[in-house]
Amino acid sequence: MSGAFTKTMARNIFYGGSAFFIFIFIALTFDTVGALPERDHRENINEQVILGKRVWENNNCVGCHTLMGEGAYFAPELANVYNRFGNSKEAIIGFIKSRPVDGIPGRRSMPQFNLSDEELEGVAEFLKWTSEVDDANWPPNIQG
Amino acid sequence: MQYQSQMVAKPYFIAAIGLFIGQIIFGLIMGWQYVVGDFLFPEIPFNVARMVHTNLLIVWLLFGFMGASYYLVPEESETELYSPKLALALFWIFLVAGALTIVGYLAVPYATLAQVTGNELLPTMGREFLEQPTITKIGIVIVALGFLFNIAMTVLKGRKTTVSLVLLIGLTGLALLFLFSFYNPHNLVLDKMFWWYVVHLWVEGVWELILGAILAFVLIKTTGVDREVIEKWLYVIIAMTLITGILGTGHHFYWIGTPEYWQIIGSVFSALEPIPFFMMTVFAFNMVNQRRREHPNKAAVLWALGTAVMAFLGAGVWGFLHTLSPVNYYTHGSQITAAHGHMAFYGAYVMIVLTIISYAMPMMRGRAAANSEKAQVMEMWSFWLMTVAMVFITLFLTAAGILQIYMQRMGGDAAQPFMVVQENIALFYWLREGAGFVFLTGLILYVVSFFVGGEERKETA
């Protein structure tokens, strides 16, 4: 890179290019935020879903599981677990409740979090709500 | 070393290496848990080990970036650091806060940590990479602001170079974007979307500016090539980084509830993201080939070239591998993501920090320019062991990922459940763990190389 192409020109491309794309990105951010209510069904976010998300966070569930493909890859995807468990909140609650305290010899096992009935109900509602978000038909199949 | 105040970088680099060791130990624990599921259960469940592994990485890289800034900004600005005392005070605050956070992760259940630290007042915890208690996050902001102030004041009172300016822009972006970590709405889709404004815009945005600036500094020093040439390259590289990387954020907006147009925008722009990394490789090799001096620190030059190559492979090639939306539909959230994450972080950010440490540490330890031949040979062995090990970790995870996708997400009714597939591909997790131990061997050699004495190597040309 020599000759006619100067450092000043390179600098101007950096500032001009960055400013332009930052502007586009901000515009798209507003457009996306405006389009989300159609897709995320936020009218269904009730107190239970809110509690469920807090339980999800406070127990660092994302440290093992993925949720909509984001998180750790140690345990199953949960954005569609509601569907995988036969559209049943009870199945989700039953699974979380029944985890052995000392694990399973030689195998991966979810810890026993000792959640209250209210918290269990919240998590199940949160996962049900998540399964209903329009996420462009991901994951590819029921196995997540 | 030209300015006494550059010495404050030393504790930062030492802390960085110490935390790096911790990160690798927890990486090995997790790798073991992948194949022996009940290892350390329930004392250290996988989620805790992972949180320690990733948070230690982030913290030690930040230590590295700060150390790099304290070292190179006085030299670039041709003046002493504005306040070495502030730099030292912030070092201890950051180290203690970081250590307490890690101890908190390990000592009590995460839910207890959330409760004790008052997460209910401003809930920010429990999101990937942003697991730190809210008070730790506030501490990070305070440290970052004090650090930025110190660096900016130094730049302002001295010579303003492109390298220090680009570094400052990168660091400012790092601090500002971190503020998005305090936004945690009840709506998961919004939460996920703005979470990426920290994570993506850090590692595929402003961190690349920091990387570019440090690399440019080391190349100026070790090759003796005209500063004008190097700075022109730097501008072109970071221009391409932001032109491709900002809208490249779209490759995270395919399947989280955001509109479908992101599949096109994200695919197109993130497919271009390897370009700045490729340019970085061409740049680094060109500058070393055109060198006007034979710098006695061969190890530092090796790390610099290694950074350029491995960043291109890890971030560029392995990123491109799964960035197009029709491909990502199948690869999203699989071991392919893990493969890419490992090599990209190692190649781009681990290696650039080790580059500046390799360049700066000998001088901070009282040598004219470089370590002894013997120490450098050992350091270069550690370079090859860690780098080759990381290549194999990436290859094994990629193989595991391909098989996982095939068994779990394709094949119609024959598709198998997650846990069944995990057992089917366990062989590759064993191989990955083996490569992990090779990595640890390299890391031990790296640390040992600091204690190898001998006659200092002199400039040959």
Coordinates of C-alpha atoms in Angstrom, one line a residue:
Chain A
M1 CA 0.0 0.0 0.0
S2 CA 1.9 3.0 -1.2
G3 CA 1.7 5.8 -3.8
A4 CA -1.5 7.7 -4.0
F5 CA -3.2 6.1 -1.1
T6 CA -2.3 8.2 2.0
K7 CA -2.7 7.7 5.7
T8 CA -5.2 10.6 5.7
M9 CA -7.4 8.8 3.2
A10 CA -7.2 5.6 5.3
R11 CA -8.2 7.6 8.4
N12 CA -11.1 9.2 6.6
I13 CA -12.4 5.8 5.5
F14 CA -12.2 4.7 9.1
Y15 CA -14.1 7.6 10.5
G16 CA -16.6 8.0 7.6
G17 CA -17.2 4.2 7.2
S18 CA -17.7 3.7 11.0
A19 CA -20.0 6.7 11.4
F20 CA -22.1 5.6 8.4
F21 CA -22.5 2.0 9.7
I22 CA -23.1 3.1 13.3
F23 CA -25.9 5.3 12.0
I24 CA -27.4 2.4 9.9
F25 CA -27.1 0.1 12.9
I26 CA -29.0 2.5 15.2
A27 CA -31.7 3.0 12.6
L28 CA -32.1 -0.8 12.3
T29 CA -32.1 -1.1 16.1
F30 CA -35.2 1.2 16.3
D31 CA -36.8 -0.7 13.4
T32 CA -36.3 -4.1 15.1
V33 CA -37.5 -2.9 18.5
G34 CA -40.6 -1.5 16.8
A35 CA -41.2 -4.9 15.0
L36 CA -40.7 -7.1 18.1
P37 CA -44.2 -6.8 19.7
E38 CA -45.5 -8.8 16.7
R39 CA -43.0 -11.6 17.3
D40 CA -42.4 -11.9 21.1
H41 CA -46.0 -12.0 22.3
R42 CA -45.1 -9.6 25.1
E43 CA -48.8 -9.4 26.1
N44 CA -48.3 -12.8 27.6
I45 CA -45.5 -11.8 29.9
N46 CA -47.2 -12.0 33.2
E47 CA -45.9 -12.1 36.8
Q48 CA -45.2 -15.8 36.6
V49 CA -43.1 -15.4 33.4
I50 CA -41.2 -12.5 35.1
L51 CA -40.6 -14.6 38.2
G52 CA -39.5 -17.5 35.9
K53 CA -36.9 -15.5 34.1
R54 CA -35.5 -14.3 37.5
V55 CA -35.3 -17.9 38.7
W56 CA -33.6 -18.8 35.4
E57 CA -31.0 -16.1 36.0
N58 CA -30.5 -16.5 39.7
N59 CA -29.6 -20.2 39.2
N60 CA -27.4 -19.6 36.2
C61 CA -29.3 -22.1 34.1
V62 CA -27.5 -20.7 31.0
G63 CA -24.3 -22.0 32.4
C64 CA -25.2 -25.5 31.2
H65 CA -28.2 -25.1 28.8
T66 CA -28.8 -23.2 25.6
L67 CA -31.9 -21.1 25.3
M68 CA -32.7 -20.2 21.7
G69 CA -29.2 -21.6 21.0
E70 CA -27.4 -19.3 23.3
G71 CA -25.6 -20.4 26.4
A72 CA -23.6 -23.5 27.2
Y73 CA -23.6 -26.7 25.2
F74 CA -23.5 -29.1 28.2
A75 CA -27.2 -29.8 28.5
P76 CA -30.2 -29.8 26.2
E77 CA -31.8 -26.8 24.4
L78 CA -34.7 -25.4 26.3
A79 CA -36.5 -22.9 24.0
N80 CA -38.6 -25.9 22.8
V81 CA -38.5 -28.1 25.9
Y82 CA -42.2 -27.3 26.5
N83 CA -43.0 -28.9 23.2
R84 CA -40.5 -31.7 23.6
F85 CA -42.2 -32.6 26.9
G86 CA -45.5 -32.9 25.2
N87 CA -46.7 -29.3 25.8
S88 CA -46.7 -30.0 29.5
K89 CA -45.7 -27.6 32.3
E90 CA -46.2 -30.4 34.8
A91 CA -43.5 -32.5 33.0
I92 CA -41.0 -29.6 33.2
I93 CA -41.8 -29.1 36.9
G94 CA -41.6 -32.8 37.6
F95 CA -38.2 -33.1 35.9
I96 CA -36.6 -30.2 37.8
K97 CA -38.1 -31.4 41.1
S98 CA -36.8 -34.9 40.8
R99 CA -33.1 -34.2 40.3
P100 CA -31.0 -36.3 42.8
V101 CA -29.0 -34.2 45.3
D102 CA -25.9 -36.2 44.8
G103 CA -26.2 -36.6 41.0
I104 CA -26.0 -39.8 39.0
P105 CA -22.8 -41.9 39.1
G106 CA -20.7 -41.3 36.0
R107 CA -23.3 -39.2 34.3
R108 CA -24.2 -35.6 33.8
S109 CA -27.1 -34.6 36.1
M110 CA -28.9 -31.3 36.7
P111 CA -28.3 -30.1 40.3
Q112 CA -31.2 -30.1 42.8
F113 CA -32.1 -26.4 43.1
N114 CA -34.8 -26.8 45.9
L115 CA -37.1 -24.4 44.1
S116 CA -40.4 -23.5 45.7
D117 CA -43.7 -24.4 44.0
E118 CA -44.2 -20.8 43.0
E119 CA -40.7 -20.7 41.5
L120 CA -41.2 -24.0 39.7
E121 CA -44.5 -22.7 38.2
G122 CA -42.7 -19.5 37.1
V123 CA -39.9 -21.4 35.3
A124 CA -42.4 -23.6 33.5
E125 CA -44.4 -20.5 32.5
F126 CA -41.2 -18.7 31.3
L127 CA -40.2 -21.7 29.2
K128 CA -43.7 -22.0 27.8
W129 CA -43.7 -18.3 26.8
T130 CA -40.2 -18.7 25.3
S131 CA -41.4 -21.6 23.2
E132 CA -44.0 -19.3 21.7
V133 CA -41.7 -16.6 20.5
D134 CA -41.5 -16.4 16.7
D135 CA -37.8 -17.3 16.3
A136 CA -37.8 -18.1 12.5
N137 CA -38.7 -21.7 13.2
W138 CA -35.6 -22.6 15.1
P139 CA -34.5 -25.2 16.3
P140 CA -34.6 -27.4 13.2
N141 CA -36.4 -30.3 15.0
I142 CA -37.9 -31.3 18.3
Q143 CA -34.5 -32.5 19.7
G144 CA -33.3 -28.9 19.9
Chain B
M1 CA 12.0 1.1 28.6
Q2 CA 12.0 4.9 28.2
Y3 CA 9.7 6.0 31.0
Q4 CA 9.7 5.0 34.6
S5 CA 5.9 5.0 34.9
Q6 CA 5.6 2.2 32.3
M7 CA 6.6 -0.1 35.1
V8 CA 3.0 -0.1 36.4
A9 CA 2.2 -2.5 33.6
K10 CA 4.2 -5.2 35.4
P11 CA 1.7 -6.2 38.1
Y12 CA -1.1 -6.1 35.5
F13 CA 0.8 -8.6 33.3
I14 CA 1.7 -10.8 36.3
A15 CA -2.0 -10.9 37.4
A16 CA -3.0 -11.7 33.9
I17 CA -0.8 -14.7 33.7
G18 CA -1.9 -15.9 37.1
L19 CA -5.6 -15.7 36.2
F20 CA -4.8 -17.4 32.8
I21 CA -3.5 -20.4 34.7
G22 CA -6.7 -20.5 36.7
Q23 CA -8.8 -20.3 33.5
I24 CA -7.0 -23.3 32.0
I25 CA -7.4 -25.4 35.2
F26 CA -11.1 -24.8 35.1
G27 CA -11.2 -25.5 31.4
L28 CA -9.7 -28.9 32.1
I29 CA -12.2 -29.5 34.9
M30 CA -15.1 -28.8 32.4
G31 CA -13.5 -30.9 29.7
W32 CA -13.4 -33.8 32.2
Q33 CA -17.0 -33.2 33.2
Y34 CA -17.9 -33.5 29.5
V35 CA -16.9 -37.1 29.6
V36 CA -17.2 -38.1 33.3
G37 CA -20.5 -36.3 34.0
D38 CA -20.4 -36.5 37.9
F39 CA -16.8 -35.3 38.3
L40 CA -16.7 -32.9 41.2
F41 CA -20.6 -33.0 41.5
P42 CA -22.3 -31.4 43.3
E43 CA -19.4 -29.4 44.7
I44 CA -18.4 -27.7 41.5
P45 CA -21.3 -28.2 39.0
F46 CA -20.5 -27.5 35.3
N47 CA -22.2 -24.1 35.3
V48 CA -20.0 -22.9 38.0
A49 CA -16.8 -24.2 36.4
R50 CA -17.8 -22.6 33.1
M51 CA -18.6 -19.3 34.7
V52 CA -15.1 -19.3 36.4
H53 CA -13.5 -20.4 33.1
T54 CA -15.1 -17.6 31.0
N55 CA -15.0 -14.9 33.6
L56 CA -11.4 -15.5 34.4
L57 CA -10.7 -15.2 30.6
I58 CA -12.5 -11.9 30.4
V59 CA -10.8 -10.5 33.5
W60 CA -7.3 -11.5 32.6
L61 CA -7.7 -10.2 29.1
L62 CA -8.8 -6.9 30.6
F63 CA -5.7 -6.9 32.9
G64 CA -3.7 -7.5 29.7
F65 CA -5.3 -4.7 27.8
M66 CA -4.8 -2.3 30.7
G67 CA -1.2 -3.4 31.2
A68 CA -0.6 -3.0 27.5
S69 CA -2.1 0.5 27.6
Y70 CA 0.0 1.6 30.6
Y71 CA 3.1 0.3 28.9
L72 CA 2.6 1.7 25.4
V73 CA 0.8 4.9 25.9
P74 CA 3.7 6.7 27.8
E75 CA 6.1 5.6 25.1
E76 CA 3.8 6.7 22.3
S77 CA 3.0 10.0 24.0
E78 CA 6.6 10.5 25.0
T79 CA 5.7 11.5 28.5
E80 CA 5.3 9.8 31.9
L81 CA 1.9 8.3 32.7
Y82 CA -0.5 10.9 34.1
S83 CA -0.9 9.1 37.5
P84 CA 1.0 5.9 38.2
K85 CA -0.5 5.9 41.7
L86 CA -4.1 5.8 40.3
A87 CA -3.0 3.0 38.0
L88 CA -1.6 1.0 41.0
A89 CA -4.7 1.7 43.1
L90 CA -7.0 0.5 40.4
F91 CA -4.9 -2.6 39.9
W92 CA -5.5 -3.6 43.5
I93 CA -9.2 -2.7 43.4
F94 CA -9.7 -4.7 40.2
L95 CA -7.7 -7.7 41.5
V96 CA -9.5 -7.9 44.9
A97 CA -13.0 -7.4 43.3
G98 CA -12.2 -10.0 40.7
A99 CA -10.9 -12.5 43.3
L100 CA -13.9 -12.0 45.6
T101 CA -16.2 -12.6 42.7
I102 CA -14.5 -15.8 41.7
V103 CA -14.5 -16.9 45.4
G104 CA -18.2 -16.1 45.5
Y105 CA -18.9 -18.3 42.5
L106 CA -17.1 -21.2 44.1
A107 CA -18.0 -20.8 47.8
V108 CA -21.8 -20.4 47.7
P109 CA -24.6 -21.5 45.4
Y110 CA -25.1 -18.9 42.6
A111 CA -28.7 -18.1 43.9
T112 CA -27.2 -17.3 47.3
L113 CA -24.6 -15.0 45.7
A114 CA -27.4 -13.2 43.9
Q115 CA -29.3 -12.8 47.1
V116 CA -26.3 -11.6 49.2
T117 CA -25.2 -9.1 46.6
G118 CA -28.6 -7.6 46.3
N119 CA -29.3 -8.7 42.7
E120 CA -33.0 -7.9 43.3
L121 CA -32.3 -4.1 43.4
L122 CA -30.8 -4.1 39.9
P123 CA -31.0 -7.6 38.4
T124 CA -28.2 -8.1 35.9
M125 CA -26.9 -11.6 36.9
G126 CA -27.3 -15.0 35.3
R127 CA -26.7 -14.0 31.7
E128 CA -23.8 -15.7 29.8
F129 CA -20.5 -13.9 30.4
L130 CA -22.3 -11.2 32.4
E131 CA -22.7 -13.5 35.5
Q132 CA -20.9 -11.0 37.8
P133 CA -22.9 -9.7 40.7
T134 CA -24.2 -6.2 40.0
I135 CA -21.8 -4.6 42.5
T136 CA -18.9 -6.2 40.6
K137 CA -20.2 -4.7 37.4
I138 CA -20.4 -1.3 39.0
G139 CA -16.8 -1.9 40.2
I140 CA -15.8 -2.7 36.7
V141 CA -17.3 0.5 35.4
I142 CA -15.5 2.6 38.1
V143 CA -12.1 0.9 37.3
A144 CA -12.7 1.4 33.6
L145 CA -13.5 5.1 34.0
G146 CA -10.4 5.7 36.2
F147 CA -8.3 3.8 33.8
L148 CA -9.6 5.7 30.8
F149 CA -9.2 9.0 32.6
N150 CA -5.5 8.1 33.3
I151 CA -4.8 7.0 29.7
A152 CA -6.7 10.0 28.1
M153 CA -4.9 12.5 30.3
T154 CA -1.5 11.0 29.3
V155 CA -2.4 11.1 25.6
L156 CA -3.6 14.7 25.9
K157 CA -0.5 16.0 27.5
G158 CA 1.9 14.3 25.1
R159 CA 2.5 13.4 21.5
K160 CA -0.7 12.1 19.8
T161 CA -0.1 9.1 17.6
T162 CA -2.4 7.0 15.6
V163 CA -1.6 4.0 17.7
S164 CA -2.6 5.7 21.0
L165 CA -5.6 7.3 19.4
V166 CA -7.0 4.0 18.0
L167 CA -6.2 2.3 21.4
L168 CA -8.1 5.1 23.2
I169 CA -11.1 4.8 20.8
G170 CA -11.2 1.0 21.4
L171 CA -11.0 1.3 25.2
T172 CA -13.7 4.0 25.3
G173 CA -15.9 1.8 23.2
L174 CA -15.2 -1.1 25.6
A175 CA -16.3 1.0 28.6
L176 CA -19.4 2.5 27.0
L177 CA -20.7 -0.7 25.5
F178 CA -20.4 -2.5 28.9
L179 CA -23.1 -0.2 30.1
F180 CA -25.6 -2.3 28.1
S181 CA -24.9 -5.1 30.7
F182 CA -27.1 -3.1 33.1
Y183 CA -30.1 -3.3 30.8
N184 CA -32.0 -6.5 31.7
P185 CA -35.7 -6.3 30.6
H186 CA -38.3 -8.9 31.5
N187 CA -38.7 -9.6 27.8
L188 CA -36.1 -12.3 27.0
V189 CA -36.0 -11.2 23.3
L190 CA -35.0 -7.7 24.1
D191 CA -32.6 -9.0 26.8
K192 CA -30.9 -11.2 24.3
M193 CA -30.8 -8.5 21.6
F194 CA -29.1 -5.9 23.7
W195 CA -26.8 -8.5 25.4
W196 CA -25.1 -8.7 22.1
Y197 CA -24.4 -5.0 22.2
V198 CA -21.9 -5.9 24.9
V199 CA -20.7 -9.2 23.7
H200 CA -20.5 -8.9 19.9
L201 CA -19.6 -5.2 19.7
W202 CA -16.8 -6.0 22.2
V203 CA -15.2 -9.0 20.5
E204 CA -16.0 -8.3 16.9
G205 CA -15.8 -4.5 17.3
V206 CA -13.9 -2.4 19.7
W207 CA -11.6 -5.1 21.0
E208 CA -10.3 -5.5 17.5
L209 CA -9.2 -1.8 17.6
I210 CA -7.3 -2.6 20.8
L211 CA -5.8 -5.6 19.2
G212 CA -4.8 -3.6 16.1
A213 CA -3.2 -0.9 18.2
I214 CA -1.1 -3.3 20.3
L215 CA 0.0 -5.2 17.2
A216 CA 0.9 -2.0 15.4
F217 CA 2.9 -0.9 18.4
V218 CA 4.9 -4.1 18.7
L219 CA 5.5 -4.2 14.9
I220 CA 6.8 -0.6 14.9
K221 CA 9.2 -1.4 17.7
T222 CA 10.4 -4.8 16.5
T223 CA 10.7 -4.2 12.7
G224 CA 11.7 -0.6 12.6
V225 CA 9.4 -0.1 9.6
D226 CA 8.3 3.6 9.1
R227 CA 5.5 4.5 11.5
E228 CA 3.5 6.1 8.6
V229 CA 3.3 2.8 6.8
I230 CA 2.2 0.9 9.8
E231 CA -0.4 3.4 10.9
K232 CA -1.9 3.5 7.4
W233 CA -2.4 -0.2 7.6
L234 CA -3.9 0.1 11.0
Y235 CA -6.5 2.6 9.8
V236 CA -7.5 0.4 6.9
I237 CA -7.7 -2.7 9.1
I238 CA -9.9 -1.1 11.7
A239 CA -12.0 0.6 9.1
M240 CA -12.8 -2.8 7.6
T241 CA -13.4 -4.2 11.1
L242 CA -16.2 -1.7 11.9
I243 CA -17.6 -1.5 8.4
T244 CA -18.1 -5.3 8.4
G245 CA -18.5 -5.9 12.2
I246 CA -21.2 -3.5 13.2
L247 CA -23.8 -4.8 10.9
G248 CA -22.2 -8.2 11.3
T249 CA -24.0 -8.2 14.7
G250 CA -26.9 -9.4 12.6
H251 CA -25.5 -12.9 12.6
H252 CA -26.7 -13.2 16.2
F253 CA -30.2 -12.0 15.3
Y254 CA -31.3 -15.0 13.2
W255 CA -33.1 -17.1 15.8
I256 CA -33.8 -15.1 18.9
G257 CA -37.1 -13.6 17.9
T258 CA -35.7 -10.6 15.9
P259 CA -37.0 -10.0 12.3
E260 CA -36.0 -12.2 9.4
Y261 CA -34.2 -9.4 7.5
W262 CA -31.3 -9.9 9.8
Q263 CA -30.7 -13.2 8.1
I264 CA -29.7 -11.3 5.0
I265 CA -27.9 -8.4 6.6
G266 CA -26.1 -10.6 9.1
S267 CA -25.0 -13.1 6.5
V268 CA -23.7 -10.5 4.0
F269 CA -21.8 -8.4 6.5
S270 CA -20.5 -11.1 8.8
A271 CA -19.3 -13.0 5.7
L272 CA -17.0 -10.0 5.1
E273 CA -15.7 -10.0 8.7
P274 CA -12.7 -12.2 7.8
I275 CA -11.4 -9.5 5.5
P276 CA -9.8 -7.3 8.3
F277 CA -8.3 -10.4 9.9
F278 CA -6.8 -11.5 6.5
M279 CA -5.4 -8.0 6.1
M280 CA -3.9 -8.2 9.5
T281 CA -2.1 -11.4 8.5
V282 CA -0.8 -9.8 5.3
F283 CA 0.2 -6.7 7.2
A284 CA 2.1 -8.5 10.0
F285 CA 4.1 -10.7 7.5
N286 CA 4.8 -7.7 5.2
M287 CA 6.1 -5.6 8.0
V288 CA 8.4 -8.4 9.3
N289 CA 9.7 -9.0 5.8
Q290 CA 10.4 -5.3 5.3
R291 CA 12.1 -5.0 8.7
R292 CA 15.0 -2.6 9.0
R293 CA 16.4 -4.2 12.1
E294 CA 16.9 -7.6 13.7
H295 CA 15.2 -7.2 17.0
P296 CA 16.8 -9.5 19.5
N297 CA 13.4 -10.5 20.9
K298 CA 12.5 -13.3 18.4
A299 CA 9.8 -14.7 20.7
A300 CA 7.8 -11.4 20.6
V301 CA 8.0 -11.3 16.8
L302 CA 6.8 -15.0 16.8
W303 CA 3.8 -14.1 19.0
A304 CA 2.9 -11.1 16.8
L305 CA 2.9 -13.2 13.6
G306 CA 1.1 -16.0 15.5
T307 CA -1.6 -13.6 16.6
A308 CA -2.2 -12.5 13.0
V309 CA -2.4 -16.0 11.7
M310 CA -4.5 -17.5 14.5
A311 CA -6.9 -14.6 14.7
F312 CA -7.5 -15.1 11.0
L313 CA -8.1 -18.8 11.4
G314 CA -10.1 -18.7 14.6
A315 CA -12.2 -15.5 14.1
G316 CA -12.1 -15.3 10.3
V317 CA -12.2 -18.9 8.9
W318 CA -14.0 -20.6 11.8
G319 CA -16.4 -17.7 12.1
F320 CA -17.2 -17.8 8.4
L321 CA -17.8 -21.5 8.6
H322 CA -21.1 -21.1 10.4
T323 CA -22.1 -17.5 9.8
L324 CA -24.3 -17.8 6.8
S325 CA -27.9 -18.1 8.1
P326 CA -28.8 -21.3 6.1
V327 CA -25.8 -23.0 7.7
N328 CA -26.3 -21.4 11.0
Y329 CA -29.8 -22.8 11.2
Y330 CA -28.2 -26.2 11.8
T331 CA -25.0 -25.2 13.6
H332 CA -26.4 -22.6 16.0
G333 CA -25.7 -23.5 19.6
S334 CA -23.7 -26.6 18.9
Q335 CA -20.1 -27.7 19.5
I336 CA -19.3 -25.8 16.3
T337 CA -19.9 -22.6 18.2
A338 CA -17.6 -23.8 21.0
A339 CA -14.9 -24.7 18.4
H340 CA -15.0 -21.2 16.9
G341 CA -15.1 -19.5 20.4
H342 CA -12.0 -21.3 21.5
M343 CA -9.8 -20.6 18.6
A344 CA -11.0 -17.0 18.1
F345 CA -10.4 -16.0 21.6
Y346 CA -7.0 -17.7 21.7
G347 CA -5.9 -16.4 18.4
A348 CA -7.1 -12.8 18.6
Y349 CA -7.0 -11.8 22.3
V350 CA -5.0 -14.3 24.3
M351 CA -2.1 -14.2 21.8
I352 CA -2.1 -10.4 21.5
V353 CA -1.8 -10.0 25.2
L354 CA 1.0 -12.6 25.3
T355 CA 2.6 -10.7 22.4
I356 CA 2.8 -7.4 24.4
I357 CA 3.9 -9.3 27.5
S358 CA 6.6 -11.0 25.6
Y359 CA 7.8 -7.7 24.2
A360 CA 7.5 -5.6 27.3
M361 CA 8.3 -7.9 30.2
P362 CA 12.1 -8.4 29.5
M363 CA 12.6 -4.6 29.6
M364 CA 10.5 -4.2 32.7
R365 CA 12.7 -6.8 34.3
G366 CA 15.8 -4.8 33.7
R367 CA 17.1 -6.1 30.4
A368 CA 18.0 -3.9 27.5
A369 CA 15.7 -5.5 25.0
A370 CA 15.3 -9.2 25.2
N371 CA 15.7 -12.4 27.3
S372 CA 18.5 -14.9 26.9
E373 CA 18.5 -17.3 24.0
K374 CA 17.7 -20.1 26.3
A375 CA 14.6 -18.3 27.8
Q376 CA 13.4 -17.4 24.4
V377 CA 13.7 -20.9 23.0
M378 CA 11.6 -22.2 25.9
E379 CA 9.0 -19.4 25.4
M380 CA 8.8 -20.4 21.7
W381 CA 8.3 -24.0 22.6
S382 CA 5.4 -22.9 24.8
F383 CA 4.1 -20.9 21.8
W384 CA 4.0 -23.9 19.6
L385 CA 2.6 -26.3 22.3
M386 CA -0.2 -24.0 23.2
T387 CA -1.0 -23.0 19.6
V388 CA -0.9 -26.5 18.2
A389 CA -3.0 -27.8 21.1
M390 CA -5.6 -25.1 20.4
V391 CA -5.7 -26.1 16.8
F392 CA -6.4 -29.7 17.8
I393 CA -9.0 -28.6 20.5
T394 CA -10.7 -26.7 17.7
L395 CA -10.6 -29.6 15.2
F396 CA -11.9 -32.1 17.7
L397 CA -14.8 -29.8 18.8
T398 CA -15.5 -29.2 15.1
A399 CA -15.7 -32.9 14.5
A400 CA -17.9 -33.3 17.6
G401 CA -20.1 -30.5 16.3
I402 CA -20.6 -32.0 12.8
L403 CA -21.5 -35.3 14.3
Q404 CA -23.8 -33.7 16.8
I405 CA -25.7 -31.8 14.1
Y406 CA -25.9 -34.8 11.9
M407 CA -27.3 -37.1 14.7
Q408 CA -29.4 -34.6 16.6
R409 CA -30.7 -32.1 14.0
M410 CA -30.9 -34.0 10.7
G411 CA -32.2 -37.4 9.6
G412 CA -35.9 -36.7 10.3
D413 CA -37.5 -39.2 12.6
A414 CA -34.2 -40.9 13.3
A415 CA -32.9 -37.7 15.0
Q416 CA -31.6 -38.6 18.5
P417 CA -32.0 -36.8 21.8
F418 CA -29.3 -34.4 23.0
M419 CA -27.9 -36.6 25.8
V420 CA -27.8 -39.8 23.6
V421 CA -25.8 -37.8 21.0
Q422 CA -23.4 -36.6 23.7
E423 CA -22.5 -40.1 24.6
N424 CA -22.1 -41.1 20.9
I425 CA -19.5 -38.4 20.4
A426 CA -17.7 -38.8 23.7
L427 CA -14.5 -40.0 21.9
F428 CA -14.0 -36.5 20.5
Y429 CA -14.4 -35.0 23.9
W430 CA -11.7 -37.3 25.3
L431 CA -9.4 -36.2 22.5
R432 CA -10.2 -32.6 23.2
E433 CA -9.3 -33.1 26.8
G434 CA -6.0 -34.7 25.8
A435 CA -5.2 -31.6 23.7
G436 CA -6.2 -29.5 26.7
F437 CA -3.5 -31.2 28.8
V438 CA -0.9 -30.4 26.0
F439 CA -2.1 -26.8 26.2
L440 CA -1.5 -26.9 30.0
T441 CA 2.0 -28.3 29.4
G442 CA 2.7 -25.3 27.1
L443 CA 1.4 -22.9 29.7
I444 CA 3.6 -24.4 32.4
L445 CA 6.6 -24.1 30.0
Y446 CA 5.5 -20.5 29.4
V447 CA 5.6 -19.6 33.1
V448 CA 8.9 -21.5 33.6
S449 CA 10.5 -19.5 30.8
F450 CA 10.3 -16.4 32.9
F451 CA 12.7 -18.0 35.4
V452 CA 15.3 -19.1 32.9
G453 CA 18.4 -16.9 33.2
G454 CA 21.4 -16.6 30.9
E455 CA 23.2 -14.0 28.9
E456 CA 20.9 -11.4 27.3
R457 CA 20.4 -11.7 23.5
K458 CA 21.7 -8.7 21.6
E459 CA 20.7 -7.1 18.3
T460 CA 22.4 -8.9 15.4
A461 CA 22.0 -6.6 12.4

